[in-house]
Coordinates of C-alpha atoms and ligand atoms in Angstrom, one line a residue:
M1444 CA -14.1 -7.3 -0.8
S1445 CA -15.8 -4.0 -0.9
G1446 CA -19.5 -4.1 -2.0
Y1447 CA -19.0 -0.8 -3.7
Q1448 CA -17.2 -0.1 -6.9
S1449 CA -15.8 3.4 -7.0
D1450 CA -14.8 5.4 -10.0
K1451 CA -12.2 7.8 -8.6
R1452 CA -12.2 9.9 -11.7
T1453 CA -15.7 11.1 -10.8
D1454 CA -13.8 13.1 -8.2
A1455 CA -12.3 15.2 -10.9
P1456 CA -15.2 17.6 -10.9
K1457 CA -14.5 18.3 -7.2
I1458 CA -12.3 21.0 -8.6
H1459 CA -13.9 24.4 -9.2
H1460 CA -10.9 26.1 -10.7
T1461 CA -11.2 28.2 -13.7
F1462 CA -9.8 26.8 -16.9
H1463 CA -7.0 29.3 -17.2
V1464 CA -5.6 28.5 -13.7
L1465 CA -5.3 24.9 -14.7
V1466 CA -3.8 25.4 -18.1
N1467 CA -1.2 27.7 -16.7
M1468 CA -0.2 25.2 -14.1
K1469 CA 3.0 23.1 -14.4
Q1470 CA 2.4 20.0 -16.4
H1471 CA 4.2 16.8 -15.2
S1472 CA 5.0 14.4 -18.0
N1473 CA 5.7 10.7 -18.3
F1474 CA 9.3 9.5 -18.1
I1475 CA 10.0 7.1 -21.0
G1476 CA 13.4 6.0 -22.3
G1477 CA 15.2 8.8 -20.4
D1478 CA 12.9 11.6 -21.8
W1479 CA 9.9 13.5 -20.4
K1480 CA 7.0 12.9 -22.7
E1481 CA 3.6 14.5 -22.9
G1482 CA 0.6 12.2 -23.0
T1483 CA -2.7 12.7 -24.7
G1484 CA -4.6 14.3 -21.8
S1485 CA -4.0 16.0 -18.5
S1486 CA -5.4 15.5 -15.0
P1487 CA -5.4 17.8 -12.0
N1488 CA -4.1 16.6 -8.6
V1489 CA -6.4 18.0 -6.0
N1490 CA -5.8 18.4 -2.3
P1491 CA -8.5 16.4 -0.4
S1492 CA -8.0 18.7 2.6
N1493 CA -8.8 21.8 0.5
L1494 CA -10.7 21.2 -2.8
S1495 CA -9.8 24.7 -4.0
D1496 CA -6.1 23.8 -4.0
T1497 CA -4.9 22.1 -7.1
I1498 CA -1.3 20.9 -6.6
A1499 CA -0.4 20.5 -10.3
M1500 CA -1.4 18.9 -13.6
Y1501 CA -0.2 15.4 -14.5
T1502 CA -0.2 14.0 -18.0
Q1503 CA -2.4 11.0 -18.9
G1504 CA -0.6 8.4 -21.0
D1505 CA -2.2 6.1 -23.5
V1506 CA -1.5 2.6 -24.8
A1507 CA 1.2 4.0 -27.2
H1508 CA 3.1 5.3 -24.2
V1509 CA 3.0 1.8 -22.6
D1510 CA 4.3 0.4 -25.9
E1511 CA 7.1 3.0 -26.0
A1512 CA 8.0 2.4 -22.3
V1513 CA 8.1 -1.3 -22.7
A1514 CA 10.3 -1.0 -25.8
A1515 CA 12.7 1.3 -23.9
A1516 CA 12.9 -1.1 -21.0
T1517 CA 13.5 -4.0 -23.3
A1518 CA 16.3 -2.2 -25.1
A1519 CA 17.9 -1.1 -21.8
F1520 CA 17.8 -4.6 -20.2
P1521 CA 20.9 -6.3 -21.7
A1522 CA 23.3 -3.6 -20.7
W1523 CA 21.6 -3.2 -17.3
V1524 CA 21.7 -6.9 -16.4
S1525 CA 25.3 -7.3 -17.4
G1526 CA 26.5 -3.9 -16.0
S1527 CA 28.3 -3.2 -12.7
V1528 CA 26.4 -4.2 -9.6
Q1529 CA 28.4 -1.4 -7.8
A1530 CA 26.9 1.2 -10.2
R1531 CA 23.4 -0.2 -9.4
S1532 CA 24.1 -0.1 -5.7
D1533 CA 25.4 3.5 -5.9
A1534 CA 22.4 4.7 -7.9
L1535 CA 19.9 3.1 -5.4
D1536 CA 21.9 4.6 -2.5
K1537 CA 21.9 8.0 -4.2
I1538 CA 18.1 7.9 -4.6
G1539 CA 17.7 6.9 -1.0
T1540 CA 20.0 9.7 0.2
E1541 CA 18.0 12.4 -1.8
I1542 CA 14.6 11.1 -0.6
L1543 CA 15.8 11.3 3.0
A1544 CA 17.3 14.8 2.5
R1545 CA 14.0 16.0 1.1
R1546 CA 11.8 14.3 3.6
D1547 CA 10.0 17.4 4.8
E1548 CA 9.3 18.8 1.3
L1549 CA 8.2 15.4 -0.1
G1550 CA 6.2 14.7 3.1
R1551 CA 4.3 18.0 2.5
L1552 CA 3.6 17.0 -1.1
L1553 CA 2.4 13.6 0.0
A1554 CA 0.2 15.0 2.8
R1555 CA -1.2 17.5 0.4
E1556 CA -2.2 15.1 -2.3
E1557 CA -3.2 12.0 -0.3
G1558 CA -4.5 13.7 2.9
K1559 CA -2.3 11.7 5.4
A1560 CA -1.4 13.9 8.4
L1561 CA 2.0 15.5 7.9
P1562 CA 4.0 13.5 10.5
D1563 CA 2.7 10.3 9.0
A1564 CA 3.4 11.5 5.5
V1565 CA 7.0 12.4 6.4
S1566 CA 7.4 9.0 8.0
E1567 CA 6.2 7.4 4.8
V1568 CA 8.9 9.4 2.8
V1569 CA 11.6 8.3 5.3
R1570 CA 10.5 4.7 4.8
A1571 CA 10.8 5.1 1.1
G1572 CA 14.4 6.4 1.5
H1573 CA 15.3 3.6 3.8
I1574 CA 14.0 1.0 1.3
F1575 CA 16.3 2.3 -1.4
K1576 CA 19.2 2.3 1.0
F1577 CA 18.4 -1.3 2.1
F1578 CA 18.3 -2.5 -1.5
A1579 CA 21.5 -0.7 -2.4
G1580 CA 23.0 -3.2 0.0
E1581 CA 20.9 -6.1 -1.0
C1582 CA 22.0 -6.1 -4.7
L1583 CA 25.6 -6.7 -3.5
R1584 CA 24.5 -9.7 -1.4
L1585 CA 22.6 -11.7 -4.0
S1586 CA 24.0 -15.2 -3.8
G1587 CA 23.5 -18.6 -5.3
E1588 CA 24.4 -22.2 -4.4
I1589 CA 27.0 -24.7 -5.5
I1590 CA 26.1 -28.2 -4.5
P1591 CA 27.4 -31.6 -5.5
S1592 CA 25.6 -33.5 -8.2
V1593 CA 24.3 -37.0 -7.4
R1594 CA 26.3 -38.0 -10.4
P1595 CA 30.1 -38.2 -10.4
E1596 CA 32.2 -35.3 -11.8
I1597 CA 29.3 -33.0 -12.3
G1598 CA 28.8 -29.7 -10.6
V1599 CA 25.5 -28.0 -10.0
E1600 CA 25.1 -24.3 -9.6
I1601 CA 21.9 -22.5 -8.7
T1602 CA 21.8 -18.8 -9.5
R1603 CA 19.2 -16.1 -9.5
E1604 CA 18.7 -13.9 -12.6
P1605 CA 16.4 -10.9 -13.2
I1606 CA 13.0 -11.6 -14.8
G1607 CA 13.3 -8.9 -17.4
V1608 CA 10.8 -6.1 -17.8
V1609 CA 8.4 -5.8 -14.9
G1610 CA 5.2 -3.8 -14.7
L1611 CA 4.5 -2.2 -11.3
I1612 CA 0.9 -1.0 -10.5
T1613 CA 0.4 0.9 -7.3
P1614 CA -2.6 2.2 -5.2
W1615 CA -3.2 5.7 -3.8
N1616 CA -2.9 5.1 -0.1
F1617 CA 1.0 4.9 0.1
P1618 CA 1.9 7.1 -2.9
I1619 CA 5.7 6.9 -2.3
A1620 CA 6.4 3.9 -0.1
I1621 CA 4.6 1.3 -2.2
P1622 CA 6.3 2.5 -5.5
A1623 CA 9.6 2.5 -3.6
W1624 CA 9.1 -1.1 -2.2
K1625 CA 8.5 -2.4 -5.7
I1626 CA 11.0 -0.2 -7.7
A1627 CA 14.0 -0.7 -5.4
P1628 CA 14.1 -4.5 -5.4
A1629 CA 13.1 -4.7 -9.1
L1630 CA 16.2 -2.5 -10.0
A1631 CA 18.5 -4.0 -7.4
Y1632 CA 18.0 -7.5 -8.9
G1633 CA 18.6 -6.3 -12.4
N1634 CA 15.1 -5.8 -13.9
C1635 CA 13.9 -2.9 -16.0
V1636 CA 10.7 -1.2 -14.8
V1637 CA 7.5 0.5 -16.1
L1638 CA 5.7 2.1 -13.1
K1639 CA 2.0 3.0 -13.3
P1640 CA 1.1 4.9 -10.1
A1641 CA -2.4 5.6 -8.8
D1642 CA -4.2 8.2 -11.0
L1643 CA -5.6 9.9 -7.9
V1644 CA -2.1 10.7 -6.4
P1645 CA 0.5 10.9 -9.1
G1646 CA 2.6 13.7 -7.4
S1647 CA 4.8 11.6 -5.1
A1648 CA 5.4 9.0 -7.7
W1649 CA 6.4 11.7 -10.2
A1650 CA 8.7 13.3 -7.7
L1651 CA 10.3 9.8 -7.1
A1652 CA 10.7 9.3 -10.9
E1653 CA 12.4 12.7 -11.2
I1654 CA 14.9 11.7 -8.5
I1655 CA 15.5 8.4 -10.2
S1656 CA 16.0 10.3 -13.6
R1657 CA 19.1 12.0 -12.0
S1658 CA 20.5 9.0 -10.2
G1659 CA 22.8 7.7 -12.9
I1660 CA 20.4 4.8 -13.9
P1661 CA 20.6 4.5 -17.7
A1662 CA 17.8 5.6 -19.9
G1663 CA 15.0 3.1 -20.3
V1664 CA 15.8 1.1 -17.2
F1665 CA 13.1 3.0 -15.3
N1666 CA 10.0 4.4 -16.9
L1667 CA 6.9 6.1 -15.5
V1668 CA 3.6 6.1 -17.3
M1669 CA 0.7 7.9 -15.6
G1670 CA -2.9 7.5 -16.4
R1671 CA -5.9 5.3 -15.7
G1672 CA -5.7 1.8 -14.5
S1673 CA -8.2 0.6 -17.0
V1674 CA -6.0 1.9 -19.8
I1675 CA -2.4 2.0 -18.7
G1676 CA -2.6 -0.8 -16.1
D1677 CA -4.5 -3.0 -18.4
A1678 CA -2.1 -2.4 -21.3
L1679 CA 0.9 -3.2 -19.0
V1680 CA -0.7 -6.5 -17.9
K1681 CA -1.5 -7.6 -21.4
H1682 CA 1.8 -6.4 -23.0
P1683 CA 3.8 -9.4 -24.3
G1684 CA 7.0 -7.6 -23.6
V1685 CA 6.2 -7.3 -19.8
H1686 CA 7.4 -10.5 -18.1
A1687 CA 6.0 -9.9 -14.6
I1688 CA 3.4 -7.8 -12.8
S1689 CA 3.6 -6.6 -9.2
F1690 CA 0.3 -5.1 -8.1
T1691 CA -1.0 -3.6 -4.9
G1692 CA -4.6 -2.6 -4.8
S1693 CA -8.1 -3.9 -4.3
A1694 CA -9.1 -7.5 -4.3
G1695 CA -11.4 -7.1 -7.3
V1696 CA -8.8 -5.6 -9.6
G1697 CA -6.2 -8.0 -8.3
A1698 CA -8.3 -11.1 -9.1
R1699 CA -8.7 -9.8 -12.7
I1700 CA -5.0 -9.2 -13.1
A1701 CA -4.2 -12.7 -11.7
A1702 CA -6.5 -14.3 -14.2
Q1703 CA -5.0 -12.3 -17.1
C1704 CA -1.4 -13.1 -16.0
A1705 CA -2.2 -16.8 -15.6
S1706 CA -3.6 -17.0 -19.2
L1707 CA -0.4 -15.1 -20.4
R1708 CA 1.9 -17.3 -18.2
K1709 CA 3.2 -14.2 -16.5
K1710 CA 4.7 -14.1 -13.1
V1711 CA 2.4 -12.1 -10.8
Q1712 CA 2.5 -10.8 -7.3
L1713 CA -0.6 -9.3 -5.7
E1714 CA -1.0 -7.4 -2.4
M1715 CA -4.7 -6.7 -1.8
G1716 CA -7.3 -5.8 0.8
G1717 CA -7.7 -6.7 4.4
K1718 CA -10.3 -7.0 7.2
N1719 CA -7.8 -7.1 9.9
P1720 CA -8.8 -8.2 13.5
Q1721 CA -7.6 -6.6 16.6
V1722 CA -8.2 -8.9 19.6
V1723 CA -8.4 -7.4 23.1
L1724 CA -8.4 -9.9 25.9
D1725 CA -9.6 -9.5 29.5
D1726 CA -6.0 -9.4 30.8
A1727 CA -4.8 -6.6 28.4
D1728 CA -3.4 -3.4 29.7
L1729 CA -6.5 -1.3 29.0
S1730 CA -4.8 2.0 28.1
Q1731 CA -2.3 0.2 25.8
A1732 CA -5.1 -1.7 24.1
V1733 CA -7.1 1.5 23.5
E1734 CA -4.1 3.4 22.1
L1735 CA -3.1 0.6 19.7
T1736 CA -6.7 0.1 18.6
V1737 CA -7.1 3.8 17.9
Q1738 CA -3.9 3.8 16.0
S1739 CA -4.7 0.7 14.0
A1740 CA -8.3 1.6 13.1
F1741 CA -8.3 5.3 12.6
Y1742 CA -4.9 6.9 12.0
S1743 CA -4.1 7.6 8.4
T1744 CA -7.9 7.8 8.1
G1745 CA -8.2 4.0 8.3
Q1746 CA -6.8 4.0 4.7
R1747 CA -4.1 1.4 5.4
C1748 CA -4.3 -2.2 4.1
T1749 CA -3.1 -3.2 7.6
A1750 CA -5.7 -1.1 9.4
A1751 CA -7.8 -3.0 12.0
S1752 CA -11.5 -2.8 11.4
R1753 CA -12.8 -5.7 13.4
I1754 CA -12.2 -5.1 17.1
I1755 CA -12.8 -8.4 18.9
V1756 CA -13.1 -7.9 22.7
T1757 CA -13.7 -10.5 25.4
A1758 CA -16.6 -10.0 27.7
G1759 CA -14.7 -9.2 30.9
I1760 CA -13.1 -6.0 29.5
Y1761 CA -15.8 -5.1 27.0
S1762 CA -17.6 -2.3 29.0
R1763 CA -14.4 -0.7 30.3
F1764 CA -12.8 -0.9 26.8
M1765 CA -15.8 0.8 25.1
A1766 CA -15.9 3.6 27.7
A1767 CA -12.1 4.2 27.3
M1768 CA -12.4 4.2 23.5
K1769 CA -15.1 6.8 23.6
D1770 CA -13.0 9.0 25.8
R1771 CA -9.9 8.6 23.6
M1772 CA -11.8 9.1 20.4
A1773 CA -13.2 12.4 21.7
R1774 CA -9.6 13.7 21.7
I1775 CA -8.9 12.8 18.0
Y1776 CA -8.7 15.9 15.9
V1777 CA -9.7 15.5 12.2
G1778 CA -8.4 18.3 10.1
D1779 CA -6.2 19.6 7.3
A1780 CA -3.4 17.2 6.7
L1781 CA -0.8 20.0 6.7
A1782 CA -2.1 21.7 9.9
T1783 CA -0.3 21.4 13.2
G1784 CA -2.4 19.4 15.7
T1785 CA -4.2 17.3 13.1
D1786 CA -4.3 13.6 14.1
I1787 CA -6.2 12.4 11.1
G1788 CA -6.6 14.0 7.7
P1789 CA -9.5 13.8 5.3
V1790 CA -10.7 10.8 3.3
S1791 CA -8.8 10.7 0.1
S1792 CA -11.6 11.2 -2.4
Q1793 CA -15.3 11.9 -2.9
S1794 CA -16.1 8.3 -3.8
Q1795 CA -14.2 6.9 -0.8
L1796 CA -16.0 9.3 1.5
A1797 CA -19.4 8.3 0.0
Q1798 CA -18.4 4.6 0.4
N1799 CA -17.5 5.1 4.1
L1800 CA -20.7 7.0 4.9
A1801 CA -22.7 4.4 3.1
Y1802 CA -21.2 1.7 5.3
V1803 CA -22.0 3.7 8.4
E1804 CA -25.7 3.5 7.3
I1805 CA -25.3 -0.2 6.5
G1806 CA -24.0 -0.8 10.0
K1807 CA -27.0 1.0 11.6
E1808 CA -29.4 -0.9 9.4
E1809 CA -27.7 -4.2 10.3
G1810 CA -28.4 -3.4 14.0
A1811 CA -25.0 -2.4 15.2
S1812 CA -24.9 0.6 17.6
L1813 CA -23.0 3.6 16.4
A1814 CA -21.1 4.5 19.5
V1815 CA -18.9 7.3 18.2
G1816 CA -18.6 9.4 15.0
G1817 CA -19.4 8.4 11.5
E1818 CA -20.4 12.0 10.4
R1819 CA -19.3 14.3 7.6
L1820 CA -17.4 17.2 9.1
K1821 CA -17.1 20.8 8.1
R1822 CA -13.7 22.5 8.3
E1823 CA -12.4 25.9 7.3
N1824 CA -11.7 24.7 3.8
E1825 CA -14.0 22.4 1.8
G1826 CA -12.6 18.8 2.0
F1827 CA -13.5 15.2 2.5
Y1828 CA -13.7 15.2 6.3
M1829 CA -15.4 12.6 8.4
S1830 CA -15.3 11.7 12.1
P1831 CA -13.9 8.2 12.8
A1832 CA -16.8 5.7 13.4
L1833 CA -16.9 3.0 16.0
F1834 CA -19.8 0.6 16.2
S1835 CA -20.5 -1.4 19.4
E1836 CA -22.7 -4.5 19.6
S1837 CA -21.7 -5.6 16.1
T1838 CA -21.5 -9.2 15.1
A1839 CA -19.1 -11.1 12.9
E1840 CA -21.7 -11.8 10.2
M1841 CA -22.5 -8.1 9.6
R1842 CA -21.3 -6.6 6.3
I1843 CA -19.4 -3.9 8.2
N1844 CA -17.3 -6.7 9.7
R1845 CA -16.9 -8.8 6.5
E1846 CA -16.3 -6.3 3.7
E1847 CA -13.2 -4.0 3.4
I1848 CA -14.4 -0.4 3.9
F1849 CA -11.0 1.2 3.7
G1850 CA -11.9 4.1 5.8
P1851 CA -12.1 5.2 9.5
V1852 CA -15.0 2.8 10.3
A1853 CA -14.6 -0.1 12.8
G1854 CA -16.9 -2.6 14.5
V1855 CA -16.5 -4.0 18.0
I1856 CA -17.5 -7.6 18.4
R1857 CA -18.0 -9.0 21.9
V1858 CA -16.8 -12.6 22.4
R1859 CA -16.8 -15.0 25.4
D1860 CA -13.1 -16.0 25.7
Y1861 CA -9.8 -16.3 23.9
E1862 CA -10.9 -19.4 21.9
E1863 CA -13.9 -17.5 20.4
A1864 CA -11.7 -14.5 19.8
L1865 CA -9.2 -16.5 17.7
A1866 CA -12.0 -18.2 15.8
T1867 CA -13.7 -14.9 15.0
A1868 CA -10.3 -13.3 14.0
N1869 CA -9.7 -16.1 11.5
D1870 CA -13.3 -16.1 10.2
T1871 CA -12.6 -13.8 7.2
E1872 CA -11.8 -14.2 3.5
F1873 CA -8.7 -11.9 4.1
G1874 CA -5.5 -12.6 6.0
L1875 CA -3.1 -9.7 5.9
C1876 CA -2.5 -8.7 9.6
A1877 CA -3.9 -9.6 13.0
G1878 CA -3.2 -8.1 16.4
I1879 CA -3.7 -9.2 20.0
A1880 CA -3.6 -7.2 23.2
T1881 CA -2.8 -9.4 26.1
S1882 CA -0.5 -9.8 29.1
N1883 CA -0.7 -13.5 28.9
L1884 CA 2.3 -15.2 27.2
K1885 CA 0.3 -18.4 26.6
Y1886 CA -2.3 -16.5 24.6
A1887 CA 0.2 -14.4 22.7
T1888 CA 2.2 -17.4 21.7
H1889 CA -0.9 -19.4 20.7
F1890 CA -2.2 -16.5 18.6
K1891 CA 1.1 -16.0 16.8
R1892 CA 1.0 -19.7 15.8
H1893 CA -2.7 -20.0 15.0
S1894 CA -3.6 -16.7 13.3
H1895 CA -4.4 -17.2 9.6
S1896 CA -2.7 -14.1 8.6
G1897 CA 0.7 -13.2 7.1
M1898 CA 1.6 -10.8 9.8
V1899 CA 0.8 -10.8 13.6
M1900 CA 1.2 -8.1 16.2
V1901 CA 1.4 -8.6 19.9
N1902 CA 0.6 -5.5 21.9
L1903 CA 1.3 -3.4 18.9
P1904 CA -0.9 -1.7 16.3
T1905 CA -1.7 -3.9 13.3
A1906 CA -0.4 -1.0 11.1
G1907 CA 3.2 -0.1 11.3
V1908 CA 5.8 -2.5 10.0
D1909 CA 9.6 -2.6 9.4
Y1910 CA 11.0 -1.9 5.9
H1911 CA 13.6 -4.7 5.9
V1912 CA 11.5 -7.8 6.5
A1913 CA 8.9 -9.8 4.6
F1914 CA 5.5 -8.1 4.1
G1915 CA 2.3 -9.8 3.0
G1916 CA -0.7 -11.8 3.8
R1917 CA -2.7 -15.0 3.2
K1918 CA -6.0 -16.0 1.7
G1919 CA -7.7 -13.1 -0.2
S1920 CA -5.1 -10.5 0.9
S1921 CA -2.1 -11.7 -1.1
Y1922 CA -1.1 -13.9 -3.9
G1923 CA 2.4 -14.8 -5.0
A1924 CA 5.7 -14.2 -3.4
R1925 CA 6.2 -11.9 -0.4
E1926 CA 7.3 -8.3 -0.8
Q1927 CA 10.1 -6.4 1.0
G1928 CA 13.3 -7.4 2.8
R1929 CA 15.4 -10.1 1.2
Y1930 CA 12.2 -12.1 0.5
A1931 CA 11.6 -9.6 -2.4
Q1932 CA 14.1 -11.6 -4.5
E1933 CA 11.6 -14.5 -4.7
F1934 CA 9.5 -12.4 -7.0
F1935 CA 12.1 -10.2 -8.7
T1936 CA 14.4 -13.0 -9.7
T1937 CA 14.1 -16.3 -11.4
V1938 CA 16.2 -19.3 -10.5
K1939 CA 18.6 -21.1 -12.9
T1940 CA 20.1 -24.5 -12.3
A1941 CA 23.3 -25.2 -14.3
Y1942 CA 25.1 -28.5 -14.6
T1943 CA 28.8 -28.8 -15.6
Y1944 CA 30.6 -31.9 -16.4
A1945 CA 34.3 -31.4 -16.0
Ligands
LIG2538 P1 -7.4 -0.2 -7.0 O1 -8.6 0.5 -7.4 O2 -7.4 -1.7 -7.2 O3 -6.2 0.4 -7.8 C1 -4.9 -0.1 -7.7 C2 -4.1 0.3 -8.9 O4 -4.6 -0.6 -10.0 C3 -4.3 1.7 -9.4 O5 -3.1 2.1 -10.0 C4 -5.4 1.5 -10.5 O6 -5.4 2.6 -11.4 C5 -4.9 0.2 -11.1 N1 -6.0 -0.4 -11.9 C6 -7.3 -0.2 -11.8 N2 -8.0 -1.0 -12.8 C7 -7.0 -1.7 -13.4 C8 -7.0 -2.7 -14.4 N3 -8.2 -3.1 -15.0 N4 -5.9 -3.2 -14.8 C9 -4.7 -2.8 -14.3 N5 -4.6 -1.9 -13.3 C10 -5.7 -1.4 -12.8 O7 -7.0 0.0 -5.5 P2 -6.9 1.4 -4.8 O8 -8.3 1.9 -4.5 O9 -6.0 2.3 -5.5 O10 -6.2 1.1 -3.4 C11 -6.9 0.6 -2.3 C12 -6.8 -0.9 -2.1 O11 -5.4 -1.2 -2.1 C13 -7.4 -1.4 -0.9 O12 -8.1 -2.6 -1.1 C14 -6.2 -1.7 0.0 O13 -6.4 -2.7 1.0 C15 -5.2 -2.2 -1.0 N6 -3.9 -2.1 -0.5 C16 -3.2 -3.3 -0.2 C17 -1.9 -3.2 0.3 C18 -1.2 -4.5 0.6 O14 0.0 -4.5 0.7 N7 -1.9 -5.6 0.9 C19 -1.3 -2.0 0.5 C20 -2.0 -0.8 0.2 C21 -3.3 -0.9 -0.3 P3 -6.2 3.9 -11.1 O15 -5.1 4.8 -10.8 O16 -7.0 4.3 -12.3 O17 -7.1 3.7 -9.9

């Protein structure tokens, strides 16, 4: 868990626009019960690549908006649950089709608000489109079981039903894909939804809501309430009309939500932080190992829950690996997320940048050697730019190797052999994803079986997963049922067992 608590709203003053520019800007409202509704405040969405660029204004809801959205969802539920599955499938398919058709435009919006390099942003949009298409099919495939009773002349049926009204709370780092991978299964399996997206990046979620508003989904089935987590998120978690919460975000907020949901007997699903290991063994293909480490640790500015931040390297390849990493990292260009040639965009916010740079200092104080980067960068426009930081000679006990930093900062840990590499990889409170670079089938197979993480990558970056299979971790990284693929039905449905005597 990060040792720093960040208040992202302190980034709001990063904007130096004059008042009239902001008030004349388009205001984006909440979507409740089929209508667009103004909240009680308004928040600017600012481009982290260029702080003088405000994308638009987004309304801030309050607790009354949560009440209204839950009431609308509750009212819409009976007709939605008993309605045509074909209509549901068609609507999800239509949403997916529009997202895919608008991939470039939505990708630009995403890159502009979150700072992900444009090609990565477009890929995220495409992923969101595919997720809706996948669940358009899945809702037609929901099945149950008919099995014989142990008693004569009795039949047993096991069916899956929707949970009811679900609250979805999402983080800033995947502003369209994470809302998509919660909304699509929730709707596919017959639930009604209230989405609270990250306050820092409401633009992509709003665009998605606007697409959903024209998809044929009845009023009240899907609702968007923007605003702060401590207000909107907290109200959703506590609301008696919300039957389940699906949350992705930090371990600290997740733990609090889990405790609240337990006391309210609410179903809860949490996807949280990571401190993912990338193991590199002596027998690895060096250039492949370097490429996948750079991808895992630094692309998307290291702001992926599946990013590798502990690079565990066996002694026989350590020196060659470090030399090759320095060469490769010298060729990474950090710049404006929308510019051609940018490999890595800016950090998402002032507070995240401050946290990253603080951890660079912590690493130095702990005795690790800063081999590359770790500096604030100046670019043509003022933005939150930093060079990716790689520490050598770091140890597994150091804070930089134990706490989630959530930025482009990684530590290399030298180990004797595979056995020590595996033990070091598993020595963490997290367990989202783990990678190994090796040409030895015996080690690859052993690592897949003995890694204490929910996802394992062999000769692939830790970040980069398919949209149609289970996603999630173990230990402090995840709690509750898996997300995505057909495993999503575990969370978004509840099982009923019916007995018939005939
Ligand atoms: P965060 O600060 O925990 O926020 C996540 C969401 O929770 C935001 O919408 C936030 O609102 C809301 N929230 C904050 N306080 C709340 C409260 N008291 N009650 C209810 N909701 C509340 O996380 P983040 O900084 O946005 O995202 C980064 C974290 O997400 C990292 O730890 C990363 O590893 C994790 N993550 C995990 C996965 C995964 O699948 N495992 C995927 C992506 C990211 P605001 O908008 O006000 O912040």
